[in-house]
Amino acid sequence: MSATNSPSSRAPLSAAYIEQALEQWLEIEFTLNHVDELAALIADLSREDQDLLLGWVRRIATTNTHLAHQFAIRALPQFQHMTRHGHSDRRMIDAWALHTMDAHDQGGARAAFQVVNDVGNFELLRHEHAAGALFDEVSVILLTFVRGLSGRHLKLEQGDAAYTDTASLYLPAIVATMHNAEDNFLLCKAMVTLLWAQTRFGTFRADLVATLNTYADSGKALKLFHALETLRLEACIGRELPGLYREMQRLKTASGWSRPADWQSYAATLAQPNASVSDSLRLLAHAYAGAVPEPLCYQGELRLDEVAACAASRIEREKIMLRVKLAIELDKQAVEARSPAPQFDVKQAEDSEGNELPQMEITLDDIPIAPPVGINQLLTSIYLDLGEIPAEYLVAAGPGEYDPALYEEKAQDSDAVWQGTYHEEGATFYPEWDFGRQLYRKNWCVMREKDVPPVADNFVFNTLQKYSGLVKHLRRTFEAMRDENRMIKREISGDDVDIDALVEALADTLDGSEMSDRLFTRMHRNERNIAVMFMVDMSGSTNGWINDAERESLVLLCEALETLGDRYAIYGFSGTTRKRCELYRIKQFDEPYGDLVKARISGIRAQDYTRMGFAIRHLSSLLNKVDARSKLLITLSDGKPDDYNDGYRGKYGIEDTRKALVEARRSGIHPFCITIDTQGRDYLPHMYGAANYVVIDEVEKLPLKVANIYRRLTV
């Protein structure tokens, strides 16, 4: 029942009507809740307010009926507030409801109930959604900015506050300190810049934990040191990034912050070009007797334990890696015969001032050499941690002393993330459409790409033998498509006379008009500009004959497409629940159809379930990176969207898949489905549209028809 389907279109809904709707949405018959009093209170609201409140109650009830009931109870007083203050506060209801459902998605019912009960946070919540800078929206831009800064390569990640562990810069999920969205984005930029400056200008080169523990109140000492060090780093930023520095000063003023009078001398001392972290620690002894100033809006936090753990691991690893690289370089230089004890050294430019990052030149027996691959970045990182390159770092590792493979950064094993405690490292997150809410669940599906394990057998050879006659026919047909010419009419010159144009031109002369000179036709080679993504169902239901038919179809398609020359990629999809959504690389767009791809096709095996929305969204994003006039997303499947025990089965999965297909069409992609599900006509028109699918009644006919279907789609 919809609240808008009332007996009278815009008159307020009656208490009886509202009570009936609430009983249905909140499943009152299965609970001890009563809604008669709640319905009576809602009946006193205006129709506009009733529609707003009941609309959100209905949506939230699709997630949790108890949560929806509490939301209705807690929201009623806010509508009285809106009556006094006008329509603008209705956005707060929207923000509150959305935040409630997002909290349920990310933290479960307990987190969602905390949001519902936190009515005191209402105004802040509205401001955050209206003007806040969301990490998901600003992180890509800021990461590009960070990569352009000097020093160590840093990652940008979401955390519970702004801080760094010297390998990553962390920002909170939302920053809403300033009054408008532009300044909140700038505030995020200022935060990451100050965190970068901590790693770039030596904040952590001193033993801060030991030094701060000498004070009676180490917590106060940490806050004072952070304030002093921020003064020094601001001056460094002013010299390196003067434009951003001016914006940071404006944000500081807009936030209402002012420097204590007794800190003016500290600021002047720490603004000197040669000031270092030791100066901040020296001034700490003087500042400790006074009060701690208010932190700057972009100051963030110092988390020394996380810094120590991250730096200790990196320092040991980088020492080993430098010595290993030097040993490799020594072998390349072959200087043993020339020098009994070859010695590496690092020369630094003598004209560096203050905290400038020095230019380093590596020498062997005082002769400059071309730096080995990756060594400059390694030297920079070591210098940032230690302020120098110690002599023991410049000794080449001896034979068998170190195994570099133990210390090189390894690619994440896509299966290892599922062993032990679940975590989401290395995953890509995709939203999912909840038709009950009529909203997206943000970052809901956890997706990883994997390679299909190649299988070296005779599957491809046997398939080509089995369908040898069809393969020859397909090659001839696709060669003809490739070489197709089309006639261009009304040309100034050409191969033949355009009779239609000539007749029109002669008619023009009869009424005194000038005769057109576009009277010829010519044949033009029809250049194809097509990119196609094949999305192959690898769910458990494809086991057996269906799996064989899919693999045979792909072999025939590849043989035909290699003849035609169209760009194409092949990915499989499967998974178990939203937490394990997997895409299997079979052939990428820039990958040749060679032995490896053939072995992957042979290695395609049935996996888990058929969650489709994430696969369509990810493969659409890959397809949209290809520059092509026509883009197709063709699905080979044996059934409707499905998953294990998390509500995806049925209408939810169909609606999410349909929404993902709508998104694909809006981006310029033409989706099409080839299925062997004889029940497909019940749901495919709703998902794909009446003319964008085909049902093949018999599995064994799939290889015979797929290439022909492709030909019809791309003519």
XYZ file of C-alpha atoms in Angstrom:
715
model
C 0.000 0.000 0.000
C 1.360 3.447 -0.881
C 0.687 6.453 1.295
C 0.009 8.472 -1.806
C -2.822 6.151 -2.910
C -5.274 7.854 -0.607
C -9.051 8.123 -1.022
C -8.615 11.831 -1.743
C -5.556 12.861 -3.753
C -4.206 15.728 -1.593
C -6.395 15.728 1.512
C -4.675 14.573 4.741
C -4.822 10.827 5.260
C -7.105 9.523 7.978
C -5.830 7.762 11.089
C -7.564 4.543 9.995
C -5.890 4.626 6.584
C -2.462 5.325 8.121
C -2.910 2.580 10.715
C -3.724 0.057 7.996
C -0.611 1.067 6.025
C 1.636 0.877 9.087
C 0.289 -2.534 10.050
C 1.182 -3.824 6.607
C 4.639 -2.244 6.316
C 5.713 -2.925 9.901
C 4.276 -6.470 9.960
C 2.455 -5.696 13.201
C 0.815 -9.109 13.321
C 4.252 -10.637 14.043
C 5.279 -8.122 16.754
C 4.026 -6.697 20.015
C 4.045 -3.158 18.653
C 0.895 -1.031 18.454
C 0.492 1.703 15.878
C -2.939 3.154 16.646
C -1.581 6.077 18.675
C 1.233 6.630 16.178
C -1.275 6.698 13.309
C -3.414 9.256 15.152
C -0.418 11.575 15.598
C 0.591 11.252 11.953
C -3.005 12.018 10.938
C -2.600 15.490 12.503
C 0.215 16.367 10.093
C -0.212 18.084 6.756
C -0.530 15.843 3.724
C 2.933 16.854 2.528
C 4.476 15.885 5.866
C 2.481 12.651 5.962
C 3.795 11.644 2.537
C 7.363 12.434 3.552
C 7.253 10.531 6.851
C 5.292 7.519 5.614
C 7.420 7.267 2.491
C 10.567 6.884 4.585
C 8.872 4.500 7.012
C 7.918 2.254 4.097
C 11.459 2.310 2.693
C 13.186 1.694 6.002
C 10.781 -1.158 6.731
C 12.244 -3.069 3.779
C 15.494 -3.136 5.767
C 14.205 -3.584 9.328
C 10.603 -3.177 10.517
C 11.597 -2.359 14.125
C 13.956 0.313 12.838
C 11.175 1.833 10.720
C 8.846 1.866 13.753
C 11.425 3.711 15.877
C 12.147 6.135 13.058
C 8.454 7.074 12.844
C 8.272 7.656 16.608
C 11.477 9.732 16.727
C 10.641 11.742 13.605
C 7.245 13.042 14.750
C 8.651 15.797 17.039
C 10.846 16.985 14.179
C 7.775 17.645 12.025
C 6.454 19.955 14.733
C 9.789 21.758 14.492
C 9.414 21.985 10.710
C 5.952 23.485 11.090
C 7.571 26.397 12.909
C 10.641 26.777 10.695
C 9.418 26.032 7.177
C 10.187 23.588 4.395
C 13.982 23.816 4.346
C 14.324 21.423 7.275
C 12.643 18.628 5.323
C 16.081 17.907 3.888
C 17.136 16.920 7.387
C 14.528 14.150 7.415
C 15.922 12.858 4.116
C 19.505 13.017 5.414
C 18.551 11.309 8.668
C 16.700 8.478 6.936
C 19.477 7.902 4.403
C 22.096 7.894 7.144
C 20.002 5.394 9.115
C 19.905 2.923 6.234
C 23.587 3.453 5.381
C 24.454 2.765 9.027
C 22.436 -0.459 8.907
C 24.251 -1.549 5.751
C 27.689 -0.876 7.191
C 27.292 -1.596 10.901
C 24.107 -3.596 11.328
C 20.974 -2.935 13.359
C 22.776 -1.631 16.441
C 24.550 1.122 14.499
C 21.302 2.053 12.741
C 19.355 2.338 16.007
C 22.083 4.643 17.352
C 21.527 6.947 14.382
C 17.748 6.884 14.856
C 18.058 7.680 18.551
C 20.587 10.483 18.022
C 18.039 13.215 17.371
C 20.383 15.768 18.937
C 22.734 15.289 15.994
C 20.009 16.249 13.548
C 21.245 19.667 12.450
C 24.832 18.487 12.111
C 23.675 15.557 10.010
C 21.767 17.847 7.678
C 24.811 20.085 7.291
C 27.108 17.139 6.592
C 24.936 15.861 3.766
C 24.410 19.354 2.337
C 27.945 20.750 2.511
C 30.294 18.015 3.680
C 33.152 16.617 1.597
C 32.737 12.844 1.327
C 35.888 10.735 1.163
C 34.417 8.618 -1.637
C 33.922 11.747 -3.751
C 37.159 13.645 -3.084
C 39.685 10.819 -2.678
C 40.402 10.333 -6.402
C 41.161 14.042 -6.904
C 43.248 14.271 -3.750
C 45.218 11.123 -4.548
C 46.246 12.647 -7.881
C 47.317 15.768 -5.986
C 49.315 13.764 -3.424
C 51.102 11.810 -6.157
C 52.330 15.095 -7.580
C 54.033 16.093 -4.325
C 57.685 15.351 -3.633
C 58.896 12.664 -1.283
C 57.684 9.132 -0.641
C 54.837 7.604 -2.620
C 51.867 7.721 -0.256
C 48.465 6.058 -0.293
C 45.211 7.818 0.558
C 42.762 5.850 2.676
C 39.639 6.370 4.769
C 40.021 6.356 8.549
C 38.279 7.622 11.658
C 40.315 10.869 11.683
C 43.020 12.741 9.744
C 46.440 11.206 10.480
C 49.343 9.383 8.838
C 51.329 6.263 9.635
C 54.031 7.482 7.155
C 52.869 5.078 4.427
C 49.241 6.217 4.055
C 47.370 9.461 4.601
C 44.028 8.919 6.331
C 40.952 11.126 6.097
C 37.574 10.670 7.829
C 34.547 9.552 5.828
C 33.129 13.087 5.842
C 34.589 16.530 6.549
C 31.982 19.193 7.280
C 33.720 21.767 9.490
C 33.301 24.657 7.062
C 30.032 26.230 5.922
C 30.101 25.273 2.247
C 31.143 22.333 0.103
C 33.984 24.175 -1.662
C 35.716 25.059 1.598
C 35.224 21.558 2.997
C 36.968 20.112 -0.071
C 39.758 22.648 0.386
C 39.948 21.653 4.053
C 40.477 18.013 3.018
C 43.258 19.168 0.698
C 44.863 21.139 3.522
C 44.650 18.096 5.809
C 46.423 15.758 3.391
C 49.019 18.440 2.655
C 49.884 18.832 6.326
C 50.051 15.038 6.746
C 52.306 14.812 3.689
C 54.499 17.549 5.178
C 54.996 15.441 8.320
C 56.596 12.692 6.225
C 58.346 15.102 3.837
C 59.953 17.489 6.346
C 61.071 15.072 9.054
C 58.486 15.205 11.842
C 59.162 11.565 12.745
C 62.973 11.512 12.535
C 63.272 12.065 16.293
C 62.415 9.485 18.950
C 59.208 11.266 19.864
C 57.780 8.639 22.209
C 60.892 8.602 24.410
C 61.170 12.395 24.433
C 57.523 13.049 25.242
C 57.533 10.434 28.005
C 60.085 12.536 29.916
C 57.273 14.989 30.688
C 54.960 14.401 33.634
C 51.915 14.747 31.376
C 52.943 13.065 28.129
C 49.476 13.647 26.639
C 49.800 17.387 27.094
C 53.351 17.277 25.755
C 52.127 15.485 22.621
C 49.456 18.131 21.983
C 51.960 20.969 22.468
C 54.538 19.309 20.229
C 51.870 18.782 17.556
C 50.941 22.468 17.712
C 54.582 23.568 17.466
C 55.353 21.170 14.656
C 52.281 22.390 12.761
C 53.717 25.927 12.871
C 56.984 24.661 11.345
C 55.242 22.594 8.683
C 52.938 25.478 7.719
C 56.059 27.542 6.993
C 57.481 24.682 4.884
C 54.204 24.479 2.932
C 54.312 28.246 2.448
C 57.695 27.965 0.748
C 56.805 24.927 -1.391
C 53.090 25.531 -2.133
C 52.446 29.263 -1.607
C 49.030 29.278 -3.300
C 47.649 26.509 -1.123
C 49.282 28.097 1.928
C 47.272 31.278 1.367
C 44.053 29.243 1.160
C 44.992 27.442 4.379
C 45.393 30.776 6.138
C 41.955 31.817 4.892
C 40.425 28.586 6.243
C 42.161 29.182 9.543
C 40.638 32.656 9.792
C 37.188 31.462 8.696
C 37.215 28.798 11.406
C 37.702 31.472 14.070
C 41.155 30.317 15.151
C 43.688 32.830 16.393
C 47.262 32.302 17.590
C 47.934 32.906 21.297
C 50.066 36.011 21.851
C 52.834 34.120 23.636
C 53.228 31.807 20.638
C 54.251 34.557 18.215
C 57.934 34.051 18.985
C 57.601 30.275 18.512
C 56.071 30.850 15.089
C 58.896 33.189 14.074
C 61.588 30.702 15.158
C 59.963 27.721 13.446
C 59.385 29.690 10.216
C 63.153 29.830 9.557
C 64.169 27.774 6.469
C 66.618 25.660 8.469
C 64.192 24.866 11.315
C 63.789 21.139 12.028
C 61.900 18.833 14.336
C 64.636 19.288 16.945
C 63.667 22.983 17.145
C 60.049 22.021 17.848
C 61.214 19.700 20.633
C 63.499 22.397 22.050
C 60.659 24.927 22.161
C 58.401 22.325 23.763
C 60.381 22.687 26.984
C 59.426 26.392 27.071
C 55.798 25.904 25.963
C 55.050 23.096 28.429
C 54.395 25.511 31.291
C 51.611 27.217 29.339
C 48.239 26.156 27.965
C 47.664 24.047 24.883
C 46.301 26.182 22.013
C 43.210 25.115 20.128
C 44.097 22.799 17.220
C 43.841 24.145 13.691
C 40.909 23.005 11.584
C 43.268 20.988 9.352
C 45.687 19.815 12.045
C 44.519 16.187 12.374
C 46.077 13.830 14.917
C 49.505 12.397 15.755
C 49.348 8.623 16.265
C 52.893 7.763 17.218
C 52.300 4.065 17.884
C 51.050 3.536 14.318
C 53.937 5.613 12.963
C 56.482 3.556 14.901
C 55.082 0.204 13.759
C 54.877 1.226 10.110
C 58.301 2.928 10.019
C 60.129 0.072 11.778
C 58.931 -2.439 9.212
C 59.748 -0.155 6.292
C 63.213 0.887 7.530
C 64.432 -2.697 7.889
C 62.946 -3.741 4.542
C 64.382 -0.767 2.659
C 67.865 -1.286 4.105
C 67.830 -4.855 2.825
C 66.415 -3.873 -0.551
C 69.032 -1.152 -1.073
C 71.897 -3.551 -0.320
C 70.410 -6.178 -2.625
C 70.038 -3.654 -5.451
C 73.634 -2.540 -4.948
C 74.802 -6.159 -5.159
C 72.907 -6.579 -8.424
C 74.450 -3.358 -9.740
C 77.895 -4.553 -8.710
C 77.459 -7.667 -10.802
C 76.400 -5.540 -13.759
C 79.403 -3.197 -13.409
C 81.848 -6.133 -13.120
C 84.407 -4.025 -11.214
C 85.922 -6.747 -9.068
C 89.043 -6.944 -11.194
C 89.510 -3.180 -11.121
C 88.945 -2.660 -7.393
C 89.493 -5.266 -4.657
C 86.998 -3.522 -2.364
C 84.497 -1.552 -4.457
C 82.733 1.146 -2.468
C 79.355 2.730 -3.110
C 78.591 6.225 -1.889
C 75.841 8.804 -2.214
C 76.722 12.402 -3.010
C 74.282 15.117 -2.062
C 74.080 18.501 -3.746
C 75.784 21.091 -1.548
C 73.486 23.971 -2.521
C 70.365 22.519 -0.825
C 68.869 24.926 1.697
C 66.821 24.295 4.809
C 64.474 21.356 4.450
C 64.792 20.949 0.701
C 64.910 17.330 -0.435
C 68.524 16.919 -1.610
C 69.437 15.634 -5.028
C 71.369 12.397 -4.531
C 73.882 10.882 -6.916
C 75.140 7.337 -6.437
C 78.826 6.632 -7.075
C 80.976 3.518 -7.262
C 84.611 4.123 -6.317
C 83.885 7.874 -6.662
C 82.658 7.442 -10.234
C 78.989 8.379 -10.845
C 76.905 5.544 -12.224
C 73.459 5.411 -13.749
C 71.083 4.684 -10.868
C 69.605 1.165 -10.900
C 65.864 0.919 -11.519
C 63.876 2.029 -8.472
C 66.890 3.059 -6.421
C 66.198 6.814 -6.452
C 62.783 6.344 -4.842
C 64.361 3.941 -2.337
C 67.070 6.456 -1.400
C 64.457 9.191 -1.029
C 62.348 7.086 1.306
C 65.369 6.164 3.454
C 66.426 9.805 3.630
C 62.937 10.883 4.705
C 63.029 8.406 7.600
C 66.619 8.959 8.746
C 67.711 12.331 7.368
C 70.749 10.646 5.786
C 71.906 7.498 3.986
C 73.958 5.630 6.628
C 77.233 4.054 5.524
C 76.089 0.522 6.417
C 73.223 0.909 3.923
C 75.747 1.357 1.080
C 77.422 -2.045 1.420
C 76.380 -4.514 -1.267
C 74.736 -7.657 0.060
C 76.958 -10.718 -0.025
C 76.195 -13.915 -1.957
C 73.098 -15.566 -0.517
C 72.866 -12.918 2.228
C 69.408 -11.790 1.260
C 66.657 -13.107 -0.942
C 65.094 -10.033 -2.585
C 61.914 -11.992 -3.265
C 61.251 -11.990 0.488
C 61.131 -8.209 0.603
C 59.658 -7.115 -2.721
C 56.023 -6.062 -2.485
C 53.944 -8.949 -3.745
C 50.632 -8.793 -5.557
C 47.712 -9.669 -3.315
C 46.554 -13.257 -3.720
C 42.873 -12.871 -4.541
C 42.036 -16.051 -2.631
C 44.105 -15.271 0.468
C 41.713 -12.524 1.545
C 39.092 -15.150 2.317
C 41.311 -17.149 4.674
C 40.811 -16.465 8.378
C 39.209 -13.179 9.350
C 37.510 -11.500 6.421
C 38.895 -8.187 5.241
C 38.422 -6.089 2.142
C 41.990 -5.237 1.145
C 42.455 -4.851 -2.562
C 38.742 -4.982 -3.372
C 36.602 -2.692 -5.511
C 33.266 -1.649 -4.053
C 30.066 -1.272 -6.046
C 26.635 0.010 -5.064
C 23.534 -2.127 -5.372
C 19.982 -1.041 -6.102
C 17.443 -1.838 -3.379
C 14.050 -1.718 -5.091
C 12.257 -1.734 -1.741
C 14.038 1.396 -0.572
C 14.197 2.843 -4.102
C 17.772 3.764 -3.198
C 21.276 2.436 -3.719
C 23.114 0.574 -0.977
C 26.486 2.338 -1.026
C 29.705 0.319 -1.340
C 27.611 -2.820 -0.903
C 29.280 -5.382 -3.170
C 32.915 -6.334 -2.555
C 34.357 -7.260 -5.962
C 37.687 -8.766 -6.952
C 39.106 -9.713 -10.324
C 40.795 -13.092 -10.695
C 42.390 -14.962 -13.587
C 40.784 -18.190 -14.693
C 43.416 -20.869 -13.975
C 44.641 -22.009 -17.412
C 44.250 -25.672 -18.322
C 46.582 -27.082 -20.962
C 44.538 -29.791 -22.662
C 43.013 -30.500 -26.068
C 39.654 -28.795 -25.461
C 40.123 -25.994 -28.024
C 41.617 -28.365 -30.614
C 38.785 -30.856 -30.136
C 36.177 -28.090 -30.399
C 37.629 -26.879 -33.689
C 37.632 -30.436 -34.989
C 34.059 -31.035 -33.830
C 32.778 -27.880 -35.541
C 35.257 -27.742 -38.429
C 32.531 -27.189 -41.028
C 30.884 -24.452 -38.973
C 34.243 -22.782 -38.331
C 34.928 -22.555 -42.077
C 31.443 -21.130 -42.655
C 31.866 -18.561 -39.848
C 35.232 -17.459 -41.164
C 33.824 -16.910 -44.660
C 30.809 -15.059 -43.264
C 32.861 -12.824 -40.993
C 35.430 -12.161 -43.717
C 32.580 -10.911 -45.868
C 31.413 -8.666 -43.039
C 34.935 -7.318 -42.649
C 35.258 -6.571 -46.354
C 31.762 -5.145 -46.797
C 31.537 -2.036 -48.904
C 28.678 0.401 -48.803
C 27.477 2.751 -51.488
C 27.753 6.468 -50.795
C 25.380 8.546 -52.873
C 25.291 12.179 -54.063
C 29.068 12.497 -54.493
C 30.814 15.077 -56.716
C 32.752 12.267 -58.416
C 32.524 8.514 -58.260
C 32.242 5.117 -59.872
C 28.708 5.362 -61.270
C 25.815 7.751 -61.840
C 23.394 8.306 -58.948
C 20.078 7.933 -60.837
C 17.958 9.384 -58.004
C 20.193 12.443 -57.718
C 20.210 12.892 -61.501
C 16.407 12.807 -61.733
C 16.117 15.409 -58.959
C 18.758 17.601 -60.615
C 16.957 17.506 -63.989
C 13.701 18.429 -62.234
C 15.448 21.391 -60.641
C 16.539 22.704 -64.046
C 12.931 22.776 -65.260
C 11.983 25.403 -62.665
C 15.116 27.425 -63.256
C 17.129 26.172 -60.267
C 20.835 25.511 -60.533
C 21.643 21.882 -61.270
C 23.467 20.060 -58.466
C 26.893 18.613 -59.226
C 26.474 15.744 -56.692
C 25.396 13.152 -59.254
C 27.625 10.150 -58.618
C 27.941 7.141 -56.356
C 31.078 5.492 -55.014
C 31.806 2.397 -52.975
C 33.363 2.934 -49.540
C 34.940 0.320 -47.295
C 32.740 0.018 -44.216
C 35.187 0.463 -41.350
C 34.041 -1.270 -38.178
C 34.562 0.489 -34.873
C 33.076 -1.936 -32.371
C 34.094 -3.093 -28.897
C 32.265 -5.971 -27.249
C 32.418 -7.404 -23.742
C 31.289 -11.002 -23.253
C 30.011 -11.652 -19.742
C 29.939 -15.404 -19.073
C 27.839 -16.979 -16.327
C 30.107 -19.224 -14.216
C 27.548 -20.033 -11.529
C 27.206 -23.529 -10.109
C 24.147 -24.257 -12.261
C 26.338 -24.176 -15.405
C 28.134 -27.357 -14.365
C 28.221 -30.186 -16.931
C 26.803 -29.771 -20.434
C 26.131 -26.063 -20.008
C 29.752 -25.396 -19.100
C 30.915 -27.367 -22.147
C 28.488 -25.463 -24.401
C 29.656 -22.081 -23.056
C 33.304 -22.947 -23.609
C 32.651 -24.248 -27.112
C 30.684 -21.074 -27.909
C 33.603 -18.910 -26.781
C 36.062 -20.852 -28.939
C 33.868 -20.369 -32.020
C 33.332 -16.698 -31.196
C 37.042 -16.056 -30.802
C 37.846 -17.762 -34.092
C 35.204 -15.653 -35.850
C 36.150 -12.382 -34.169
C 39.828 -12.850 -34.934
C 38.794 -12.987 -38.582
C 36.556 -9.946 -38.253
C 38.980 -7.814 -36.264
C 36.511 -6.424 -33.697
C 37.950 -5.608 -30.269
C 36.596 -7.928 -27.620
C 37.093 -9.062 -24.024
C 35.734 -12.058 -22.104
C 35.065 -12.177 -18.364
C 33.282 -14.744 -16.225
C 31.278 -13.890 -13.107
C 30.116 -15.674 -9.978
C 30.290 -15.309 -6.204
C 28.693 -15.982 -2.854
C 26.817 -13.100 -1.168
C 27.722 -9.439 -1.546
C 31.014 -10.028 0.314
C 32.466 -12.323 -2.334
C 31.641 -11.010 -5.789
C 34.184 -12.338 -8.260
C 35.020 -11.597 -11.880
C 37.241 -14.003 -13.788
C 39.554 -12.626 -16.480
C 39.523 -14.833 -19.562
C 40.595 -12.316 -22.205
C 41.202 -8.590 -21.773
C 40.771 -6.072 -24.596
C 44.496 -5.587 -25.181
C 45.334 -9.290 -24.853
C 45.944 -11.421 -27.964
C 43.964 -14.584 -28.581
C 46.869 -16.930 -27.982
C 47.678 -20.095 -26.088
C 47.100 -18.483 -22.662
C 43.590 -17.280 -23.519
C 42.760 -20.652 -25.049
C 43.968 -22.370 -21.875
C 41.781 -20.043 -19.772
C 38.728 -20.859 -21.893
C 39.504 -24.516 -21.317
C 39.820 -23.798 -17.588
C 36.370 -22.224 -17.162
C 34.547 -24.122 -14.425
C 31.244 -23.681 -12.603
C 31.665 -21.734 -9.355
C 28.970 -20.357 -7.020
C 25.940 -18.089 -7.549
C 24.621 -15.588 -10.115
C 24.779 -12.114 -8.592
C 24.751 -9.999 -11.751
C 24.514 -6.306 -10.869
C 28.125 -5.851 -9.735
C 29.414 -7.672 -12.841
C 27.438 -5.451 -15.213
C 28.642 -2.306 -13.426
C 32.301 -3.321 -13.419
C 32.404 -4.641 -16.971
C 30.564 -1.525 -18.168
C 33.292 0.591 -16.567
C 35.963 -1.437 -18.401
C 34.054 -1.213 -21.681
C 33.631 2.543 -21.351
C 37.414 2.950 -21.229
C 37.609 1.653 -24.808
C 37.349 4.246 -27.570
C 34.744 2.744 -29.914
C 31.711 4.019 -31.777
C 29.591 0.991 -30.809
C 29.873 -0.850 -27.506
C 28.121 -4.125 -26.712
C 27.788 -6.034 -23.452
C 26.684 -9.586 -24.281
C 25.747 -11.939 -21.460
C 25.849 -15.737 -21.803
C 23.711 -17.146 -19.002
C 21.603 -20.106 -17.957
C 19.233 -18.433 -15.496
C 17.978 -15.426 -13.597
C 19.975 -13.427 -10.998
C 20.433 -15.409 -7.792
C 22.568 -15.593 -4.668
C 22.854 -17.410 -1.385
C 20.676 -16.491 1.573
C 21.000 -12.683 1.588
C 17.789 -11.531 -0.074
C 19.159 -11.241 -3.606
C 17.034 -14.088 -4.935
C 13.813 -13.069 -6.647
C 12.629 -9.544 -7.335
C 15.508 -7.828 -5.530
C 18.112 -9.408 -7.844
C 16.050 -8.815 -10.973
C 15.549 -5.134 -10.115
C 19.232 -4.600 -9.265
C 20.254 -6.227 -12.556
C 17.729 -4.123 -14.457
C 19.066 -0.962 -12.799
C 22.654 -1.878 -13.710
C 21.574 -2.423 -17.326
C 19.836 0.965 -17.357
C 23.083 2.533 -16.106
C 24.975 0.765 -18.913
C 22.569 2.063 -21.583
C 22.858 5.600 -20.266
C 26.631 5.385 -20.683
C 26.267 4.381 -24.346
C 26.500 0.589 -24.041
C 24.051 -1.758 -25.759
C 23.340 -4.800 -23.517
C 22.112 -8.108 -24.929
C 21.465 -11.480 -23.291
C 21.788 -14.977 -24.746
C 20.262 -17.527 -22.376
C 19.283 -21.182 -22.329
C 16.750 -20.589 -19.535
C 13.387 -21.531 -21.044
C 11.726 -19.484 -18.274
C 13.717 -16.432 -19.352
C 10.780 -14.901 -21.203
C 9.173 -14.288 -17.798
C 11.838 -11.839 -16.593
C 14.195 -10.948 -19.484
C 11.846 -8.426 -21.177
C 11.724 -6.509 -17.880
C 15.503 -6.552 -17.465
C 16.775 -6.197 -21.040
C 13.802 -4.979 -23.046
C 11.694 -6.930 -25.507
C 14.228 -6.986 -28.363
C 17.470 -7.328 -26.427
C 17.582 -11.027 -25.567
C 17.246 -14.420 -27.159
C 16.308 -17.747 -25.559
C 17.950 -20.879 -26.943
C 15.760 -23.852 -26.088
C 18.425 -26.573 -26.244
C 21.870 -26.398 -24.643
C 23.609 -28.243 -27.476
C 22.505 -25.550 -29.961
C 24.277 -22.750 -28.065
C 27.641 -23.038 -29.893
C 25.844 -23.203 -33.242
C 23.915 -19.986 -32.707
C 26.059 -17.615 -30.643
C 28.349 -16.473 -33.471
C 25.380 -16.005 -35.790
C 23.607 -13.911 -33.150
C 26.709 -11.744 -32.831
C 26.794 -11.253 -36.583
C 23.177 -10.026 -36.569
C 23.869 -7.663 -33.673
C 26.819 -5.963 -35.339
C 25.807 -5.754 -38.989
